[in-house]
Amino acid sequence: MINIPKGTKDVLPSQSYKWQYIEDTARDVARVFNLKEIRTPVFEHTELFKRGVGEGTDVVGKEMYTFEDKGGRSVTLKPEGTAGAVRLFVENGLSSTPMPVKTYYITPAFRYERPQAGRLREFHQFGIEVFGSESAETDAEVIFAASSFLGKLGLSGTRLEINSIGCRSCRADYNRALREYFEPRLGDMCETCRTRFSSNPLRMLDCKEEKCREISAGAPSILDYLCPDCRGHFERVKALLEESGLAFTVNPCIVRGLDYYTRTVFEFVSDAIGAQGTVCGGGRYDGLVEQLGGAHTPAVGFAAGIERLMLLMDNIGAKYPEEPKVTVYVAGMDEPTRAAAFSAANRLRADGISAEADLMSRSLKAQFKYADKLGAEYVAVIGSDELSENEITVKNMESGKSERIKINDLYAYLKKEI
Ligand code: ATP
Ligand code: MG
């Protein structure tokens, strides 16, 4: 037999209700924040991610699923959702519609990483992207949407950490200061940090190696290098969060893994899932739309990893609603009563009630046993006796109450009961 590829996961029939719950919760958050769904292809031209996510990032440098299609084009399975969302925004002229353009997506994403708990090669993200507003209210609204999503899932204990990484102009000064600090210490730092030193020293703060973290701890803080505009923006974001009672800590080491961020960056982090503690990450990316060929458009968004959220929910014992059970099992005994049961089940389904009838030629006794396994709320039986009078005996499996009614009244009867 052929196995599932490494780093991917099946969703089994007994588990899919959990996925549906998380997706329904995401859509409900999107609804109250008036975000509209977008869907972009699973693969895009490789160039989009190279330019959009950034050549210097781990994602583009090491993790992309890139291949040539039969027409000789280089295409890549999306490693994240933002670049595609920006392409959609630019290509479809959404910049000429009223601003802000508020979007969300639920998408698979692909990264060639070393699989471990909370780190897969195919994973899923719920993300939102809001285009066209520079205001701090927008950053705060996006953070609130993330917080509300986590809260609804019972994960309000997740920590919010925020930072500002400034704009291009404050970043230039800061990069200079970082290089000055790191240069004499480079010998003690990892290979990756040494390459980042010249390409993008900011990313050195994101290194997970213990020795690099120790060195980074003493590095100058970006917050001391923000220009007045970026500082004002960050103060306003913090004030808005405070005013609404959303607790956060400022962590000047958060820089995020992707190149496109400017100003506000944030993460929701948990200690309950080991090293991969970030369940949701996001920030502002004011230069990306322009970089991908659109008019200058400020934007801000986040993405939450669904598998990581599920891992966290399992680890802290967060509850899912109960798996929905079938409402009624309709049983028959011989050919005519089975046919009547079959059509009764179909009529219920047409009216929106979930129903099952025998597909396995089981005896009546075996049907009862099976209905019990399914957790059916009602079992309705049509015996020869009942059939001759167009009747059916309905039993409430919980209370044990049993009633004989007209088959035609079954829908109305159940509707009244449930
Ligand atoms: P990490 O530091 O964990 O590698 P990242 O900075 O690469 O995260 P983002 O690109 O910001 O992550 O993606 C947003 C979210 O998507 C992460 O916070 C995480 O929940 C989830 N995520 C990212 N990569 C993976 C993966 N390989 N497997 C499962 N979930 C992932
Ligand atoms: Mg990563």
Coordinates of C-alpha atoms and ligand atoms in Angstrom, one line a residue:
M1 CA 0.0 0.0 0.0
I2 CA 1.1 3.6 -0.6
N3 CA 1.4 5.7 2.5
I4 CA 0.5 9.3 3.1
P5 CA 3.4 11.7 2.3
K6 CA 5.5 12.8 5.3
G7 CA 4.3 15.9 7.1
T8 CA 0.7 15.6 5.8
K9 CA -2.4 14.5 7.7
D10 CA -5.7 12.9 6.9
V11 CA -8.9 14.1 8.5
L12 CA -10.9 11.1 9.4
P13 CA -14.7 10.9 9.4
S14 CA -14.8 10.8 13.2
Q15 CA -12.6 13.9 13.4
S16 CA -13.9 16.2 10.7
Y17 CA -16.5 17.8 13.0
K18 CA -13.6 19.4 14.8
W19 CA -12.4 21.0 11.6
Q20 CA -15.8 22.2 10.7
Y21 CA -16.2 23.7 14.2
I22 CA -13.0 25.7 13.8
E23 CA -13.8 26.8 10.3
D24 CA -17.4 27.7 11.3
T25 CA -15.9 29.8 14.2
A26 CA -13.5 31.5 11.8
R27 CA -16.4 32.3 9.4
D28 CA -18.4 33.6 12.2
V29 CA -15.6 35.9 13.3
A30 CA -15.3 37.1 9.7
R31 CA -19.0 37.8 9.6
V32 CA -19.1 40.0 12.6
F33 CA -16.0 41.9 11.4
N34 CA -17.6 42.2 8.0
L35 CA -14.7 40.4 6.2
K36 CA -15.5 38.9 2.8
E37 CA -14.0 35.5 1.8
I38 CA -11.5 35.3 -1.0
R39 CA -10.1 32.1 -2.6
T40 CA -6.9 32.0 -4.6
P41 CA -5.3 29.1 -6.4
V42 CA -3.3 26.5 -4.6
F43 CA -0.4 27.2 -7.0
E44 CA 0.9 30.5 -8.3
H45 CA 3.8 31.7 -10.4
T46 CA 6.9 31.1 -8.3
E47 CA 7.9 34.7 -8.9
L48 CA 5.0 35.9 -6.8
F49 CA 6.3 34.4 -3.7
K50 CA 9.9 35.3 -4.4
R51 CA 9.0 38.9 -4.8
G52 CA 6.2 38.9 -2.3
V53 CA 7.5 36.8 0.6
G54 CA 11.1 37.8 0.0
E55 CA 14.2 35.9 -1.4
G56 CA 16.0 36.2 2.0
T57 CA 13.3 34.3 4.0
D58 CA 13.4 30.7 5.1
V59 CA 10.1 30.2 3.3
V60 CA 11.4 31.2 -0.1
G61 CA 15.0 30.1 0.5
K62 CA 14.3 26.5 1.7
E63 CA 10.7 25.6 2.2
M64 CA 8.8 26.1 -1.1
Y65 CA 7.3 23.3 -3.1
T66 CA 8.4 24.6 -6.5
F67 CA 8.2 22.6 -9.8
E68 CA 8.0 23.1 -13.5
D69 CA 4.6 22.3 -15.0
K70 CA 4.3 20.6 -18.4
G71 CA 4.4 23.9 -20.1
G72 CA 7.8 24.7 -18.6
R73 CA 6.5 27.4 -16.2
S74 CA 7.8 27.5 -12.7
V75 CA 5.0 27.2 -10.3
T76 CA 4.9 27.0 -6.5
L77 CA 2.3 25.6 -4.0
K78 CA 1.3 28.5 -1.8
P79 CA 3.4 28.6 1.3
E80 CA 1.2 31.3 2.9
G81 CA -1.9 33.3 2.0
T82 CA -0.9 37.0 1.8
A83 CA 1.0 37.1 -1.5
G84 CA -1.9 35.5 -3.3
A85 CA -4.4 37.8 -1.6
V86 CA -2.3 40.8 -2.7
R87 CA -2.1 39.5 -6.3
L88 CA -5.9 39.0 -6.3
F89 CA -6.3 42.6 -5.0
V90 CA -4.1 44.1 -7.7
E91 CA -5.1 41.9 -10.6
N92 CA -8.9 42.4 -10.0
G93 CA -8.7 46.2 -9.6
L94 CA -10.0 46.1 -6.0
S95 CA -8.0 49.3 -5.4
S96 CA -10.7 51.2 -7.3
T97 CA -13.5 49.9 -5.0
P98 CA -14.3 51.7 -1.7
M99 CA -11.7 51.2 1.0
P100 CA -11.0 49.4 3.2
V101 CA -11.2 46.1 1.4
K102 CA -11.6 43.6 4.2
T103 CA -11.0 39.9 3.3
Y104 CA -10.4 36.5 4.8
Y105 CA -9.4 33.1 3.7
I106 CA -9.2 29.5 4.9
T107 CA -6.5 27.8 2.9
P108 CA -4.0 24.9 2.8
A109 CA -0.4 26.0 2.7
F110 CA 2.7 24.0 1.8
R111 CA 6.2 24.3 3.2
Y112 CA 9.0 21.8 3.0
E113 CA 9.9 21.7 6.7
R114 CA 11.1 19.1 9.1
P115 CA 7.8 17.6 10.4
Q116 CA 7.3 17.7 14.1
A117 CA 4.5 18.5 16.5
G118 CA 2.8 21.6 15.2
R119 CA 4.9 21.7 12.1
L120 CA 3.7 20.0 8.9
R121 CA 4.4 20.2 5.2
E122 CA 0.8 20.7 4.4
F123 CA -1.1 22.8 7.0
H124 CA -4.0 25.1 7.0
Q125 CA -4.5 28.8 7.8
F126 CA -7.3 31.1 8.7
G127 CA -6.1 34.5 7.6
I128 CA -7.5 38.0 7.2
E129 CA -6.1 40.8 5.1
V130 CA -7.4 44.4 5.3
F131 CA -6.3 46.7 2.5
G132 CA -6.4 50.5 2.1
S133 CA -6.2 51.9 5.6
E134 CA -3.2 53.3 7.4
S135 CA -4.9 54.0 10.6
A136 CA -3.9 52.4 13.9
E137 CA -7.6 51.4 14.3
T138 CA -7.1 48.9 11.5
D139 CA -4.1 47.3 13.2
A140 CA -6.1 47.1 16.4
E141 CA -9.2 45.7 14.6
V142 CA -7.2 43.0 13.0
I143 CA -5.6 42.1 16.4
F144 CA -9.1 42.0 17.9
A145 CA -10.4 39.7 15.2
A146 CA -7.5 37.3 16.0
S147 CA -8.2 37.6 19.7
S148 CA -11.9 37.1 19.3
F149 CA -11.3 33.9 17.1
L150 CA -9.0 32.5 19.8
G151 CA -11.4 33.5 22.5
K152 CA -14.3 31.7 20.9
L153 CA -12.2 28.5 20.7
G154 CA -11.6 28.7 24.4
L155 CA -8.0 29.9 23.9
S156 CA -8.2 33.2 25.6
G157 CA -5.1 32.3 27.7
T158 CA -2.9 32.7 24.7
R159 CA -0.5 35.6 25.1
L160 CA -0.5 38.6 22.8
E161 CA 3.0 40.0 22.0
I162 CA 3.3 43.0 19.8
N163 CA 6.2 45.1 18.4
S164 CA 6.8 47.7 15.7
I165 CA 9.5 47.2 13.2
G166 CA 9.1 50.7 11.7
C167 CA 9.1 51.8 8.1
R168 CA 11.9 51.7 5.6
S169 CA 13.5 54.8 6.9
C170 CA 13.7 53.9 10.6
R171 CA 14.7 50.4 9.6
A172 CA 17.8 51.7 7.8
D173 CA 19.1 53.4 10.9
Y174 CA 18.2 50.4 13.0
N175 CA 19.9 47.9 10.6
R176 CA 23.1 50.0 10.9
A177 CA 22.9 49.8 14.7
L178 CA 22.3 46.1 14.6
R179 CA 25.3 45.5 12.3
E180 CA 27.5 47.5 14.7
Y181 CA 26.3 45.4 17.6
F182 CA 26.5 42.0 15.9
E183 CA 29.7 42.4 13.9
P184 CA 32.2 41.7 16.8
R185 CA 29.9 38.8 18.0
L186 CA 29.4 37.1 14.6
G187 CA 32.0 34.4 15.4
D188 CA 29.7 33.0 18.1
M189 CA 26.6 33.0 16.0
C190 CA 25.1 30.3 13.7
E191 CA 25.6 30.0 10.0
T192 CA 22.2 31.4 9.2
C193 CA 22.7 34.5 11.3
R194 CA 26.0 35.1 9.6
T195 CA 24.4 35.2 6.2
R196 CA 21.5 37.3 7.5
F197 CA 24.1 39.8 8.9
S198 CA 24.6 41.1 5.4
S199 CA 21.2 40.4 3.8
N200 CA 18.8 41.3 6.6
P201 CA 20.2 41.7 10.1
L202 CA 16.7 42.2 11.5
R203 CA 16.0 38.5 10.9
M204 CA 18.9 37.6 13.3
L205 CA 16.6 38.5 16.1
D206 CA 14.2 35.7 15.0
C207 CA 16.9 33.0 15.3
K208 CA 15.8 30.1 17.5
E209 CA 19.4 28.9 18.4
E210 CA 20.1 29.3 22.1
K211 CA 23.6 30.9 21.6
C212 CA 22.1 33.4 19.1
R213 CA 19.2 34.2 21.3
E214 CA 21.6 35.0 24.2
I215 CA 23.5 37.4 22.0
S216 CA 20.3 39.0 20.5
A217 CA 19.0 39.7 24.0
G218 CA 21.6 42.4 24.4
A219 CA 21.0 43.9 20.9
P220 CA 19.7 47.5 20.5
S221 CA 15.9 47.7 20.5
I222 CA 14.0 48.7 17.3
L223 CA 11.7 50.7 19.6
D224 CA 14.6 53.2 20.2
Y225 CA 14.9 53.8 16.5
L226 CA 11.3 54.4 15.4
C227 CA 10.7 57.6 13.5
P228 CA 8.1 60.0 15.0
D229 CA 5.4 58.7 12.6
C230 CA 6.0 55.1 13.3
R231 CA 6.3 55.8 17.0
G232 CA 3.0 57.7 17.0
H233 CA 1.3 54.8 15.2
F234 CA 2.6 52.2 17.6
E235 CA 1.5 54.3 20.6
R236 CA -2.0 54.6 19.2
V237 CA -2.3 50.9 18.5
K238 CA -1.2 50.2 22.1
A239 CA -3.7 52.8 23.4
L240 CA -6.5 51.2 21.4
L241 CA -5.8 47.7 22.8
E242 CA -5.5 49.0 26.3
E243 CA -8.7 50.9 26.0
S244 CA -10.6 47.8 25.1
G245 CA -8.9 45.8 27.8
L246 CA -6.9 43.5 25.6
A247 CA -3.8 42.5 27.5
F248 CA -0.5 42.4 25.6
T249 CA 3.2 42.6 26.1
V250 CA 5.7 44.5 23.9
N251 CA 8.4 42.2 22.7
P252 CA 11.0 44.0 20.6
C253 CA 12.4 40.7 19.4
I254 CA 9.3 39.8 17.3
V255 CA 10.2 40.5 13.7
R256 CA 8.2 37.7 11.9
G257 CA 9.6 35.4 9.3
L258 CA 8.4 37.1 6.2
D259 CA 10.0 40.1 4.6
Y260 CA 7.0 42.2 3.8
Y261 CA 6.2 43.5 7.3
T262 CA 6.3 47.2 8.3
R263 CA 5.3 48.9 11.6
T264 CA 3.0 46.7 13.7
V265 CA 3.9 43.0 14.0
F266 CA 2.2 40.6 16.5
E267 CA 2.0 37.0 17.6
F268 CA -0.4 35.0 19.8
V269 CA 1.8 32.6 21.7
S270 CA 1.2 29.7 24.0
D271 CA 3.6 27.7 26.2
A272 CA 1.4 24.6 26.1
I273 CA 2.5 23.3 22.7
G274 CA 6.3 23.2 23.0
A275 CA 8.7 24.9 20.7
Q276 CA 6.2 25.8 18.0
G277 CA 4.3 28.2 20.3
T278 CA 3.0 30.7 17.8
V279 CA -0.5 29.9 16.9
C280 CA -1.2 33.2 15.1
G281 CA 1.1 35.8 13.6
G282 CA 0.5 38.9 11.6
G283 CA 1.2 42.6 11.1
R284 CA 1.2 45.5 8.7
Y285 CA 2.7 45.4 5.3
D286 CA 2.4 48.9 3.7
G287 CA 4.9 48.3 0.9
L288 CA 3.7 44.9 -0.4
V289 CA 0.9 45.9 -2.8
E290 CA 3.2 48.3 -4.5
Q291 CA 6.0 45.8 -4.6
L292 CA 3.6 43.4 -6.4
G293 CA 2.7 46.0 -9.1
G294 CA -0.3 47.8 -7.5
A295 CA -0.7 51.4 -6.4
H296 CA 0.6 52.2 -3.0
T297 CA -1.9 50.6 -0.5
P298 CA -1.3 50.1 3.2
A299 CA -2.5 46.8 4.5
V300 CA -2.6 44.6 7.6
G301 CA -3.4 41.0 8.3
F302 CA -2.8 37.8 10.2
A303 CA -2.7 34.1 9.7
A304 CA -3.5 31.4 12.3
G305 CA -2.3 27.8 11.9
I306 CA -5.3 25.5 12.3
E307 CA -3.4 22.3 13.1
R308 CA -1.4 24.2 15.7
L309 CA -4.6 25.6 17.2
M310 CA -6.0 22.0 17.4
L311 CA -2.9 20.8 19.1
L312 CA -3.2 23.6 21.6
M313 CA -6.9 22.8 22.2
D314 CA -6.1 19.2 22.8
N315 CA -3.2 20.0 25.1
I316 CA -5.2 22.4 27.3
G317 CA -8.4 20.3 27.1
A318 CA -10.4 23.0 25.3
K319 CA -13.8 21.7 24.4
Y320 CA -15.3 21.1 21.0
P321 CA -19.1 20.9 20.8
E322 CA -20.4 17.4 20.7
E323 CA -20.2 15.6 17.3
P324 CA -23.7 15.9 15.8
K325 CA -25.5 12.5 15.7
V326 CA -28.1 11.3 13.2
T327 CA -31.6 12.3 14.2
V328 CA -33.5 9.2 13.2
Y329 CA -32.9 5.7 12.0
V330 CA -35.8 4.2 10.0
A331 CA -36.0 0.4 10.1
G332 CA -38.0 -2.1 8.1
M333 CA -38.1 -5.9 8.1
D334 CA -39.0 -7.3 4.7
E335 CA -39.0 -6.0 1.2
P336 CA -42.1 -3.8 1.4
T337 CA -41.5 -2.4 4.8
R338 CA -37.8 -1.7 3.9
A339 CA -39.0 0.2 0.8
A340 CA -41.3 2.2 3.0
A341 CA -38.5 2.9 5.5
F342 CA -36.2 3.9 2.7
S343 CA -38.7 6.4 1.3
A344 CA -39.6 7.7 4.7
A345 CA -35.9 8.5 5.4
N346 CA -35.7 10.3 2.1
R347 CA -38.7 12.4 2.8
L348 CA -37.2 13.4 6.2
R349 CA -33.9 14.3 4.5
A350 CA -35.7 16.5 1.9
D351 CA -37.2 18.3 4.9
G352 CA -33.8 18.8 6.5
I353 CA -33.8 16.1 9.1
S354 CA -30.8 13.8 9.2
A355 CA -32.0 10.2 8.7
E356 CA -30.5 6.8 8.0
A357 CA -32.1 3.6 6.6
D358 CA -30.5 0.2 6.2
L359 CA -28.0 -0.2 3.4
M360 CA -26.4 -3.4 4.7
S361 CA -29.4 -5.9 4.6
R362 CA -29.2 -6.2 8.4
S363 CA -31.9 -8.0 10.4
L364 CA -34.2 -5.8 12.4
K365 CA -32.2 -6.7 15.6
A366 CA -28.9 -5.8 13.9
Q367 CA -30.5 -2.5 12.7
F368 CA -31.4 -1.6 16.2
K369 CA -27.9 -2.3 17.4
Y370 CA -26.4 -0.3 14.6
A371 CA -28.8 2.6 15.3
D372 CA -27.6 2.6 18.9
K373 CA -23.9 2.7 17.7
L374 CA -24.7 5.7 15.6
G375 CA -26.3 7.4 18.6
A376 CA -29.5 8.0 16.6
E377 CA -31.9 10.1 18.7
Y378 CA -35.0 8.2 17.4
V379 CA -35.5 4.8 15.9
A380 CA -38.7 4.6 13.7
V381 CA -39.9 1.1 12.8
I382 CA -42.2 0.1 10.0
G383 CA -43.5 -3.5 10.6
S384 CA -46.0 -5.3 8.3
D385 CA -48.7 -4.4 10.7
E386 CA -47.8 -0.7 10.6
L387 CA -47.4 -0.7 6.9
S388 CA -50.9 -1.9 6.3
E389 CA -52.2 1.1 8.1
N390 CA -49.5 3.5 6.8
E391 CA -48.1 3.9 10.3
I392 CA -44.8 3.9 11.9
T393 CA -43.6 3.4 15.5
V394 CA -41.2 6.1 16.7
K395 CA -39.1 5.6 19.8
N396 CA -37.2 8.3 21.6
M397 CA -33.9 6.5 22.4
E398 CA -33.2 8.6 25.4
S399 CA -36.5 8.6 27.2
G400 CA -37.7 5.3 25.9
K401 CA -41.0 6.8 25.0
S402 CA -42.6 5.1 22.0
E403 CA -45.6 6.2 19.8
R404 CA -47.4 4.9 16.8
I405 CA -48.2 7.6 14.2
K406 CA -49.1 8.0 10.6
I407 CA -46.0 7.8 8.3
N408 CA -47.1 11.1 6.8
D409 CA -47.0 12.8 10.2
L410 CA -43.4 11.6 10.9
Y411 CA -41.8 14.9 9.9
A412 CA -44.3 17.1 11.9
Y413 CA -43.9 14.7 14.9
L414 CA -40.1 14.9 14.9
K415 CA -40.1 18.6 14.3
K416 CA -42.3 19.1 17.4
E417 CA -40.1 16.8 19.5
I418 CA -36.6 18.1 18.6
Ligands
ATP1 P1 7.2 29.5 12.8 O1 8.0 30.4 13.5 O2 6.4 28.5 13.6 O3 7.9 28.8 11.7 P2 6.2 31.3 10.8 O4 6.7 32.6 11.2 O5 6.9 30.5 9.7 O6 6.0 30.3 12.1 P3 3.8 32.3 9.5 O7 4.4 32.3 8.2 O8 3.6 33.6 10.1 O9 4.6 31.4 10.5 O10 2.5 31.5 9.5 C1 1.4 31.9 10.4 C2 1.0 30.7 11.2 O11 0.9 29.5 10.5 C3 2.0 30.3 12.3 O12 1.8 31.1 13.4 C4 1.6 28.8 12.6 O13 0.5 28.7 13.4 C5 1.2 28.3 11.2 N1 2.3 27.6 10.6 C6 3.4 28.1 9.9 N2 4.2 27.1 9.5 C7 3.6 25.9 9.8 C8 3.9 24.6 9.6 N3 4.9 24.2 8.9 N4 3.0 23.6 10.1 C9 1.9 24.0 10.8 N5 1.6 25.3 11.0 C10 2.4 26.3 10.5
MG2 MG 8.4 29.0 9.7

